[in-house]
XYZ file of C-alpha atoms in Angstrom:
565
model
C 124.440 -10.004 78.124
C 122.683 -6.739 79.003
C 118.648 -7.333 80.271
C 115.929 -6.002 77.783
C 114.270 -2.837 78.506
C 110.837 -3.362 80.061
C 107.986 -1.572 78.969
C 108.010 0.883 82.402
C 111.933 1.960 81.044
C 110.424 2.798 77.806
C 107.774 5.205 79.044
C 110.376 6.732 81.370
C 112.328 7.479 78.703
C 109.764 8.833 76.894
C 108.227 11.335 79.171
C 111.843 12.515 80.229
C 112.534 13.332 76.542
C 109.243 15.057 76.280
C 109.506 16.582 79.154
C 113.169 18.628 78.187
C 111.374 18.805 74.439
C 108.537 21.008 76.325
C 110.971 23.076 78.277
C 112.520 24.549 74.847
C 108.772 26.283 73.915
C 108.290 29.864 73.974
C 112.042 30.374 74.181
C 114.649 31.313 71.479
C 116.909 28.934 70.203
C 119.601 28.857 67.317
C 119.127 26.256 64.313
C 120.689 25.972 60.832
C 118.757 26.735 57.506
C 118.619 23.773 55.258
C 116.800 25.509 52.472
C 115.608 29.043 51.204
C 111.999 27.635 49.401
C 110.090 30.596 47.572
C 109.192 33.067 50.415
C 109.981 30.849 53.326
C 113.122 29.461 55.119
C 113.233 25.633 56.168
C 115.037 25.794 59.801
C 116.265 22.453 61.422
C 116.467 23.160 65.291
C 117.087 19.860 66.209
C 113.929 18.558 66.990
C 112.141 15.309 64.717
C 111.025 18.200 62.409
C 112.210 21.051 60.668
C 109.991 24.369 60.684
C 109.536 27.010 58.148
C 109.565 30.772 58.523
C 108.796 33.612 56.376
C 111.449 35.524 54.182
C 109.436 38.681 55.072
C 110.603 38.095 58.992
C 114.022 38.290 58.030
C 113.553 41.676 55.962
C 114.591 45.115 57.724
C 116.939 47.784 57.069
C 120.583 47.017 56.598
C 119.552 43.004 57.002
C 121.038 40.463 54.820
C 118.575 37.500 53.478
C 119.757 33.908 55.271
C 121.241 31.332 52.803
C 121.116 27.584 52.867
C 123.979 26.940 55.955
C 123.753 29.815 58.153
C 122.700 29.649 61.875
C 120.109 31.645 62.969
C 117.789 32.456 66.466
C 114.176 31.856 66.397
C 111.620 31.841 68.700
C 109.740 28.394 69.341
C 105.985 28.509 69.956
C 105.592 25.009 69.497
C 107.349 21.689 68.757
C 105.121 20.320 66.340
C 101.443 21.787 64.812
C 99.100 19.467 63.054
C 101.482 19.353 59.851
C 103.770 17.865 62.194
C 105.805 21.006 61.726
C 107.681 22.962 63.981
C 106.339 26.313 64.731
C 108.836 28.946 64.362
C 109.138 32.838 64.454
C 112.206 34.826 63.537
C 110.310 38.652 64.581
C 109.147 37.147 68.259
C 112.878 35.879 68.212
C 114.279 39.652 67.354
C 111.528 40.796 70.038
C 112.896 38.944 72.594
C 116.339 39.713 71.923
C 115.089 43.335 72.242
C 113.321 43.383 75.129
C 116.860 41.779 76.616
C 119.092 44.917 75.371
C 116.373 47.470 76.240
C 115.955 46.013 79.793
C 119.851 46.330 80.337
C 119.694 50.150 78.786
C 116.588 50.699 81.000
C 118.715 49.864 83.922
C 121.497 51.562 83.090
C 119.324 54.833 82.052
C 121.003 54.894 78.763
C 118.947 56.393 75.680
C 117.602 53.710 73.183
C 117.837 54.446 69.220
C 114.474 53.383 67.456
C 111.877 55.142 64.892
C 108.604 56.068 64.609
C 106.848 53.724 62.535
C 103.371 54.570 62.801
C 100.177 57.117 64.528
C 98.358 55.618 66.949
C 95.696 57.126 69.497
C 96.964 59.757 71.974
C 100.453 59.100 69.959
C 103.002 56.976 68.168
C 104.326 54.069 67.480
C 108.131 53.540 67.577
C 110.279 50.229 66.601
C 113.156 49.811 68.730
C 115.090 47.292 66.758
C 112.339 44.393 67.562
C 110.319 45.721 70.412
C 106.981 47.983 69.517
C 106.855 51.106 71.651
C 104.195 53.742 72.147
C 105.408 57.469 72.141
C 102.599 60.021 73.533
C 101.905 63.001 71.820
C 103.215 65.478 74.411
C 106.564 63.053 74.500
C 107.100 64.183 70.589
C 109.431 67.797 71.220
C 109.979 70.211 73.856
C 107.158 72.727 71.725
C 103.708 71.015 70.563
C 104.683 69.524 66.995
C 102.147 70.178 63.877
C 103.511 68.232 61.624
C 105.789 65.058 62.330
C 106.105 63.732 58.624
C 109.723 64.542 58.879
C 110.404 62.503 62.004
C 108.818 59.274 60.458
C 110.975 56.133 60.102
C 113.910 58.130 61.441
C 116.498 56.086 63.422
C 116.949 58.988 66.318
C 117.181 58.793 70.371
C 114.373 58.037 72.689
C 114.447 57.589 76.599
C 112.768 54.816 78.105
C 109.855 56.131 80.457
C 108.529 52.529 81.711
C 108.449 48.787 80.939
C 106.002 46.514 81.482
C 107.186 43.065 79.681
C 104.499 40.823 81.313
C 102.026 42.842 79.615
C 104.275 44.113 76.440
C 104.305 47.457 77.113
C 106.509 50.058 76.354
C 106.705 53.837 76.669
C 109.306 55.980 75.478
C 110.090 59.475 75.104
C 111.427 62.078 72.486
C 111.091 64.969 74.385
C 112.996 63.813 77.467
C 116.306 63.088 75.354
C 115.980 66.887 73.699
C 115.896 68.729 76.894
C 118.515 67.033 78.182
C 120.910 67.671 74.912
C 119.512 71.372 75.452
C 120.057 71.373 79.445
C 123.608 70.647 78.222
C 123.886 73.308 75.364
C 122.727 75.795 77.947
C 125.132 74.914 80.766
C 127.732 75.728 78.064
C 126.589 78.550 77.257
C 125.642 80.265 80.509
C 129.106 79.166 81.169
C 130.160 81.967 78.722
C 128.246 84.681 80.278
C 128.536 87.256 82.947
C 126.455 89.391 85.648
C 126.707 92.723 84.781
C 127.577 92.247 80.909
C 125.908 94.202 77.881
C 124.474 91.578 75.033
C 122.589 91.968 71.696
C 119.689 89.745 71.489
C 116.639 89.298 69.575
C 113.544 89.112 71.107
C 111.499 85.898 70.664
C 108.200 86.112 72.703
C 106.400 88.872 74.565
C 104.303 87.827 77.927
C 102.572 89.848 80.173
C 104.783 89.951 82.715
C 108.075 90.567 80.407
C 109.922 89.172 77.302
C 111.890 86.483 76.452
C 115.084 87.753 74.632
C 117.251 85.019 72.796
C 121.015 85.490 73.495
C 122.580 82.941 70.550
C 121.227 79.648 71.378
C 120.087 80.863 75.296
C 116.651 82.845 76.234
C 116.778 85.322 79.154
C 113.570 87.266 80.758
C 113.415 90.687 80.529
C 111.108 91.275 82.966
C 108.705 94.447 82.829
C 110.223 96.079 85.713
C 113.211 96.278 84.627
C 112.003 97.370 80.763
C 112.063 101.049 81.688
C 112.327 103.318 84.928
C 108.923 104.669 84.009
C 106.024 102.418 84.691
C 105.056 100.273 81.908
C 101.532 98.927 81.769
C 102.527 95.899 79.299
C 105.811 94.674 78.050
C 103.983 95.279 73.804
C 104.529 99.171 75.288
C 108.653 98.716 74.695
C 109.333 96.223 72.490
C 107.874 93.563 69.776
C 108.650 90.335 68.231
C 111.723 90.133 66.331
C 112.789 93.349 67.345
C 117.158 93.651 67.843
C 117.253 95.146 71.505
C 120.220 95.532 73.829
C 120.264 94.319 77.959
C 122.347 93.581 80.537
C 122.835 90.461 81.965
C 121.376 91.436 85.490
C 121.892 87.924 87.351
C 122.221 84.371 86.355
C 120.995 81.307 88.297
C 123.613 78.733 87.847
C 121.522 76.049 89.877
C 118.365 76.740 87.315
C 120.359 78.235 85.086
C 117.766 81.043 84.129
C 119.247 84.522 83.426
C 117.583 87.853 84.339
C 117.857 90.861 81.755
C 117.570 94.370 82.033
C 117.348 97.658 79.772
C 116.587 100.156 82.130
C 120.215 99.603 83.504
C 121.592 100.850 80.540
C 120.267 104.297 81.402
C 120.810 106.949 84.024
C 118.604 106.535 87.203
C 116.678 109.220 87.312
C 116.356 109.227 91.141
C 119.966 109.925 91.446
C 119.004 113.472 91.227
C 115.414 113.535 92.792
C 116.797 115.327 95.791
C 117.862 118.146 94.563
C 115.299 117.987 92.052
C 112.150 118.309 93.983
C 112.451 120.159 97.362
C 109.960 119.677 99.836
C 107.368 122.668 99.988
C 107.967 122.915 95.961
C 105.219 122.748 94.016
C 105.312 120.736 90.372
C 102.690 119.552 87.710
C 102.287 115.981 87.181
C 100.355 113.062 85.428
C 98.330 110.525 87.169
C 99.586 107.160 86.676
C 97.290 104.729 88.724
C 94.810 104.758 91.681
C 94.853 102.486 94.406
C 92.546 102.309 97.485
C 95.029 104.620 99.538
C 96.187 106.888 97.449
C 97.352 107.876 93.453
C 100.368 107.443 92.114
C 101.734 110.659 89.711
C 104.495 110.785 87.562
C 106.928 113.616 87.727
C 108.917 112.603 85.297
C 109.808 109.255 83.294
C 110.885 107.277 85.965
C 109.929 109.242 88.866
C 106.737 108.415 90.727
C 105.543 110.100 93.822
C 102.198 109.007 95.927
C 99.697 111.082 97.445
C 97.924 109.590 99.730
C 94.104 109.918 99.987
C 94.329 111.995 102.975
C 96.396 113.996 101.440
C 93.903 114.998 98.183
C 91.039 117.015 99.756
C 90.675 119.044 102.611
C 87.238 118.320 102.710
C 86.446 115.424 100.786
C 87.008 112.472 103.850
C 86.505 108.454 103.906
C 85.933 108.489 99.606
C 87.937 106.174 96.907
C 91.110 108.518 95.433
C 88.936 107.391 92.104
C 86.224 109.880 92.664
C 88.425 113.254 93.694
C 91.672 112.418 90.492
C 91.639 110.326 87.501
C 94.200 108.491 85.103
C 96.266 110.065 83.114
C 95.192 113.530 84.953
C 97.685 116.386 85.068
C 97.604 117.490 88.476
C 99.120 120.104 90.598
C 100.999 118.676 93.705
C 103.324 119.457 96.311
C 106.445 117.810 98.074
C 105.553 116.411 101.548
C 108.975 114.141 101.701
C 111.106 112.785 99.423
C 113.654 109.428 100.521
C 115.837 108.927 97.506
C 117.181 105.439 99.421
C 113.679 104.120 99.604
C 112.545 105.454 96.220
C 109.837 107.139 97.623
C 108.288 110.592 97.174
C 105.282 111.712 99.130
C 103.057 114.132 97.577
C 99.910 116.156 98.685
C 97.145 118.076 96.389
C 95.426 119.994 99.292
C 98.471 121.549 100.021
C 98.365 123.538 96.620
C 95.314 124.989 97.731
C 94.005 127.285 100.793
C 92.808 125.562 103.410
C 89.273 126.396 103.818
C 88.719 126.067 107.262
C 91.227 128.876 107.665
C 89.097 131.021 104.725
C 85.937 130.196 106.575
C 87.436 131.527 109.819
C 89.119 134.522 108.150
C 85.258 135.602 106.456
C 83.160 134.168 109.373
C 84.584 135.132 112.930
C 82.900 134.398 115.525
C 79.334 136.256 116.077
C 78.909 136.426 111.941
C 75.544 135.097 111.244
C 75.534 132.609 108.266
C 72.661 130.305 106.182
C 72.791 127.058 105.302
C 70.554 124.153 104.466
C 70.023 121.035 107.298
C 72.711 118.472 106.008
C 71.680 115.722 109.100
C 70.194 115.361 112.147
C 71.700 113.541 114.773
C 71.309 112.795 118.087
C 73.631 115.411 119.425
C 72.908 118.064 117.173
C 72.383 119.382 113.524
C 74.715 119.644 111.092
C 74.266 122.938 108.718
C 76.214 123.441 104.964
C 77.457 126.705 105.386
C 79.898 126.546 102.336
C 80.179 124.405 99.280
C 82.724 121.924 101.508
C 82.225 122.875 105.392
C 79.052 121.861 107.594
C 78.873 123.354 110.505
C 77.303 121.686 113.847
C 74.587 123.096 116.201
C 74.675 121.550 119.380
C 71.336 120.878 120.960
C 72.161 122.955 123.744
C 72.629 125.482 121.103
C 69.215 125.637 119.559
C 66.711 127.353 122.449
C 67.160 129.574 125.757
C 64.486 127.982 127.045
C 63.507 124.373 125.914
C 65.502 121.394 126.282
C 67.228 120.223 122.950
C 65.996 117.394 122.320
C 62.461 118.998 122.626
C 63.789 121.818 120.466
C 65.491 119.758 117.489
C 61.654 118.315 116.862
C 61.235 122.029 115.060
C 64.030 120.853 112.276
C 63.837 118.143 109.754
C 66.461 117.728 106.887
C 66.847 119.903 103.858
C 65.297 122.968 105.728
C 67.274 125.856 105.380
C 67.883 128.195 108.285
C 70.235 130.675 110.049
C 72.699 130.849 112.782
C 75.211 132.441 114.294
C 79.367 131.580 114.288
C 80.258 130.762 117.753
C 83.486 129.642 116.662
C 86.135 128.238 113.939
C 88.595 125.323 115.553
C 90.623 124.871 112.104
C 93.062 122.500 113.367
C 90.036 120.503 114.330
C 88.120 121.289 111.262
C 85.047 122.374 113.231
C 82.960 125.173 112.790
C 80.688 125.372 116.101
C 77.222 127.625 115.265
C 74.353 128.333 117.684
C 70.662 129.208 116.738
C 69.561 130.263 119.889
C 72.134 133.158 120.204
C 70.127 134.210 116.658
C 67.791 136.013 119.400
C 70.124 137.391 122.067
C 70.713 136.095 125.623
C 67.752 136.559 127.934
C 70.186 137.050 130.629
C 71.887 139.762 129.001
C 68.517 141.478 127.105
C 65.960 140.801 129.940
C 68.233 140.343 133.049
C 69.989 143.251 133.829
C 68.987 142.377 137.216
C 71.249 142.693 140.513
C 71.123 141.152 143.801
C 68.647 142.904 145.876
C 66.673 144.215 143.361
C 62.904 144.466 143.753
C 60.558 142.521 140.922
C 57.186 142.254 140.049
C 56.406 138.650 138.978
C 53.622 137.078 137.328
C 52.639 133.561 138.666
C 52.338 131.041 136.189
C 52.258 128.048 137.966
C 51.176 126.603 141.746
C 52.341 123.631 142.819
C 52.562 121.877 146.258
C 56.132 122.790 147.030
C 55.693 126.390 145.679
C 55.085 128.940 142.751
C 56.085 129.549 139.412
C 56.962 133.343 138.184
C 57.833 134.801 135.240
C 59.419 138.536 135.387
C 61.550 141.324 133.256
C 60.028 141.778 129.894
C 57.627 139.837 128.656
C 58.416 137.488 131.745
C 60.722 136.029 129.361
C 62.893 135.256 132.852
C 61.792 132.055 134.997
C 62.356 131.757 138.697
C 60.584 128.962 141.100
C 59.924 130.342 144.782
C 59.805 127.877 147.319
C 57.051 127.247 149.867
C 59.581 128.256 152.244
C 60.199 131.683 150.754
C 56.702 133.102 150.441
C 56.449 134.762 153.517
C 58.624 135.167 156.764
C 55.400 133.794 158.233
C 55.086 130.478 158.741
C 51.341 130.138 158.408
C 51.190 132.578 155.140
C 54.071 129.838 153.290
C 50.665 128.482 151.484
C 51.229 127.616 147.809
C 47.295 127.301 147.595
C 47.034 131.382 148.220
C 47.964 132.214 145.030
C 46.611 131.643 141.669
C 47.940 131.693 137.909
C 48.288 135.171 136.888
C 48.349 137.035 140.003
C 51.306 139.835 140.486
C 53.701 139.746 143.328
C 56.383 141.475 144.400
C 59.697 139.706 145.506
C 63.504 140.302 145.830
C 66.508 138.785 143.419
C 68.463 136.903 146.026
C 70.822 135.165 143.675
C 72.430 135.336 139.762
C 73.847 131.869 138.628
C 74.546 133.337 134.926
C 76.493 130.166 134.457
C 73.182 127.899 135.235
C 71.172 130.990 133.588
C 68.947 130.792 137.132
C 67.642 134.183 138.817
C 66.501 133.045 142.351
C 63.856 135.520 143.811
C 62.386 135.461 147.325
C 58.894 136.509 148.670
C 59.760 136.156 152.623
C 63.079 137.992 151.437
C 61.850 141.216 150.401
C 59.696 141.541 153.454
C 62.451 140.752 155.544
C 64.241 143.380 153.942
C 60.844 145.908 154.054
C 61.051 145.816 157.992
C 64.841 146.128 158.459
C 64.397 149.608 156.328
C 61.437 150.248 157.953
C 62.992 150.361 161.165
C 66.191 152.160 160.231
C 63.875 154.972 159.211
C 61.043 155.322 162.103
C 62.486 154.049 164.909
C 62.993 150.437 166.778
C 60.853 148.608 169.324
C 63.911 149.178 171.743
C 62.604 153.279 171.809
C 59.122 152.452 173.359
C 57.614 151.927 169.679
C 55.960 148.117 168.950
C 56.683 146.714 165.160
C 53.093 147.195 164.289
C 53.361 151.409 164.987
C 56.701 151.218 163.058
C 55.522 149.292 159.793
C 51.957 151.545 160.378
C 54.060 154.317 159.663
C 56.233 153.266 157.033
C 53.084 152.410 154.971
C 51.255 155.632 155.764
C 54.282 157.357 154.260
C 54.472 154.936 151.262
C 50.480 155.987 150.767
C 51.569 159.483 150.795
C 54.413 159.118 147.865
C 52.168 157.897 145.792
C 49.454 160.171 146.295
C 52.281 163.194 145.835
């Protein structure tokens, strides 16, 4: 005879049961319906009490209402409420079964099916089979969407972007599925085309750097470039939306699969025959296309560009934008510098159509031509004279007086005056045009100095100093000379600077002609030196018996009488 259970077995018993009982909540687990009661189904999942759920749960489309008998899943929240009812939920059951599959599809990056049940903020809301998803906006189609009426509770293909079951959350994606469906359609049909073929296409949208021309099913860019051989300043130029255009299939990326069209291609190049064409030294009439900082480009004909380079535009006009000398759309006269069919380039030059005017100015001003012009600029090395609407000409300062120094002498000019000078020369490979002022009044070496060596002068003092005097001679003692203490007189105690005053008139004798250093040297001590060696020659020498004074005595007697004859 078996021993009673004690009171400690009982409680065992108990907890252990309640214990597996609690282990069953907040899962799903399959009981039978024992009755269908007005709107709600009595479920026995083998617990002490049955629980009810709502008909409406078991509503959906293509689901069949349960019947007294069959087995179904639910999800248990809780063994027993207050009723002493079993709480039971037949959509949390369906969520969880949901949330199983999509997990497994997640995985396996499989597409889900599901529709879009509702608009929430930012998006949508999209019921896959059970599980509540949110779709954003920019997740709806490949192009924004206006209206999405007619994608509402529409079983269709999403991809799965992230889950989050802890929290609930689930975001899917519309867009994702349709590019990849497309990224498919367009493999296949890039697979049908080839470099170098001629399609007809329609063309669906116009950018500004080309237009995007739909092949059947497949866009390609027709870039600008490649729209015309002429330059095209904006795709609108050539073609419009809609309009039934044919290209070439110029190359085809298999790896991005993005195909490159052209039209141009489907003419003759033009620069096929720009050699022969346009010979260098000929001379055409073209149409400014564009300006850059170096240079404009001209059209000679559709599809033909040369550039001529800013130094190439004026012959005068230096160091200025191309913008201020040509303008666009200006028909200009050029000429062929170089053309390099390989290279696609022409150069071009608009100076060369005209005369250069350095060689006009040289031609009409040789040198010694006296010309006026106003004071353009003053600089430290000289002036700078207009002496034609696009030449200056430069006076040097050792150009502007015989006498003063040039920096003393450019204090007489300021800018704007107008004055005169003479051409001293024309450098036209240079572009210089070299003009003197003082030459204006002749050389004083050549007008007042016809002076040799040995020749007697009468000089004017106009300074004493302590090493010596300063004389002025020729006409108008326009000619300076400085004579030394040591050349005033062959005697030693008459070399005395002091003995002379400003203004006093001596004799002396030109000694030397530097024309180079425009210096006359003259000599006191010189020309007396020279008086007695003639005066001896003509009246005898001391060797005869005669002293030096007798001999110059007589020399100046006969001097006396000259004059008096």
């Amino acid at each position: 005879m078996s021993a009673t259970p004690s009171r400690n077995d009982f409680a065992e018993m108990l907890e252990a049961s309640l214990a597996g009982r609690d282990l069953m909540e907040g899962t799903v687990v399959k009981g039978k319906v024992t009755a269908v009661e007005n709107d709600n189904v009595v479920i026995d999942v083998g617990l002490k009490t049955e629980g009810r759920v709502s008909l409406r749960e078991f509503a959906g489309p293509g689901a069949e209402l349960p019947k007294t008998g069959d087995e179904v899943e639910v999800f248990l929240e809780r063994i027993e409420n207050a009723m002493g009812e079993a709480v039971l939920s037949r959509d949390k059951a369906r969520r969880e079964e949901a949330w199983d599959r999509l997990e497994k599809q997640f995985e396996a990056k499989e597409p889900v099916t599901g529709a879009i049940v509702g608009r929430v903020k930012g998006g949508f809301t999209v019921d896959l089979g059970g599980a509540s998803a949110f779709l954003p906006g920019s997740q709806v189609d490949i192009r924004p969407v206006r209206d999405v009426g007619p994608l509402m509770n529409k079983e269709q293909p999403f991809a799965i972007l992230k889950m989050d079951r802890p929290r609930g959350n689930i975001v899917v994606s519309r867009r994702a599925v349709l590019e990849e469906s497309r990224a498919e359609q367009r493999a296949e049909l890039v697979s049908g085309l080839a470099e170098g073929e001629v399609r007809e296409g329609v063309v669906k949208n116009i950018t500004d750097y080309g237009a995007f021309v739909d092949l059947g099913g497949i866009d390609g860019l027709l870039h600008v470039t490649d729209m015309s051989w002429s330059r095209v300043g904006h795709p609108s130029e050539v073609v419009e939306v809609g309009q039934t255009v044919n290209v070439q299939i110029i190359k085809i990326n298999k790896e991005t699969q993005r195909i490159s069209l052209g039209m141009k291609q489907l003419q003759a190049d033009p620069w096929d025959a720009v050699g022969v064409k346009y010979p260098v030294g000929a001379t055409f009439t073209g149409r400014v296309t564009n300006i850059a900082e170096y240079g404009a480009f001209v059209e000679l004909e559709p599809g033909v560009e040369g550039l001529v380079h800013v130094s190439e535009m004026s012959w005068t006009k230096k160091n200025i934008h191309p913008g201020k000398i040509v303008s666009t759309s200006q028909e200009v006269e050029i000429m062929i510098l170089d053309v390099d069919p390989d290279k696609r380039r022409i150069s071009l030059g608009i100076k060369q159509t005209q005369r250069n005017p350095w060689e006009v100015f040289a031609e009409t001003h040789p040198a010694g031509a006296e010309v006026e012009g106003e004071v353009k600029n003053i600089t430290e090395f000289g002036l700078f004279i207009g002496v034609d609407d696009e030449i200056d000409g430069m006076v040097h300062l050792s150009d502007l007086d015989w006498d003063r120094s040039g920096d003393e002498a450019i204090q007489d000019f300021k800018k704007g005056d107008v004055v005169r000078a003479k051409v001293l020369d024309v450098d036209v490979e240079k572009e210089r045009v070299s003009l003197g002022i003082k030459q204006l009044a002749g050389d004083p070496m050549e007008d007042h100095g016809g002076f040799k060596r040995g020749e007697i002068v009468t000089c004017t003092v106009t300074e004493v100093t302590s090493g010596g005097i300063e004389v002025g001679f020729g006409e108008n003692g326009q000619m300076k000379s400085f004579i030394r203490k040591s050349d005033l007189s062959r005697d030693r105690a008459e070399q005395r600077p002091e003995r002379y005053s400003v203004g006093d008139k001596v004799d002396a004798r030109v000694t030397s002609i530097d024309k180079a250093a425009r210096r006359v040297s003259v000599s006191i001590k010189a020309l007396e030196i020279a008086e007695e060696k003639e005066a001896v020659e003509q009246y005898g020498s001391s060797a005869s018996g005669a002293s030096l004074g007798d001999i110059l005595g007589a020399a100046l007697k006969q001097q006396e009488g000259d004059k008096k004859e």
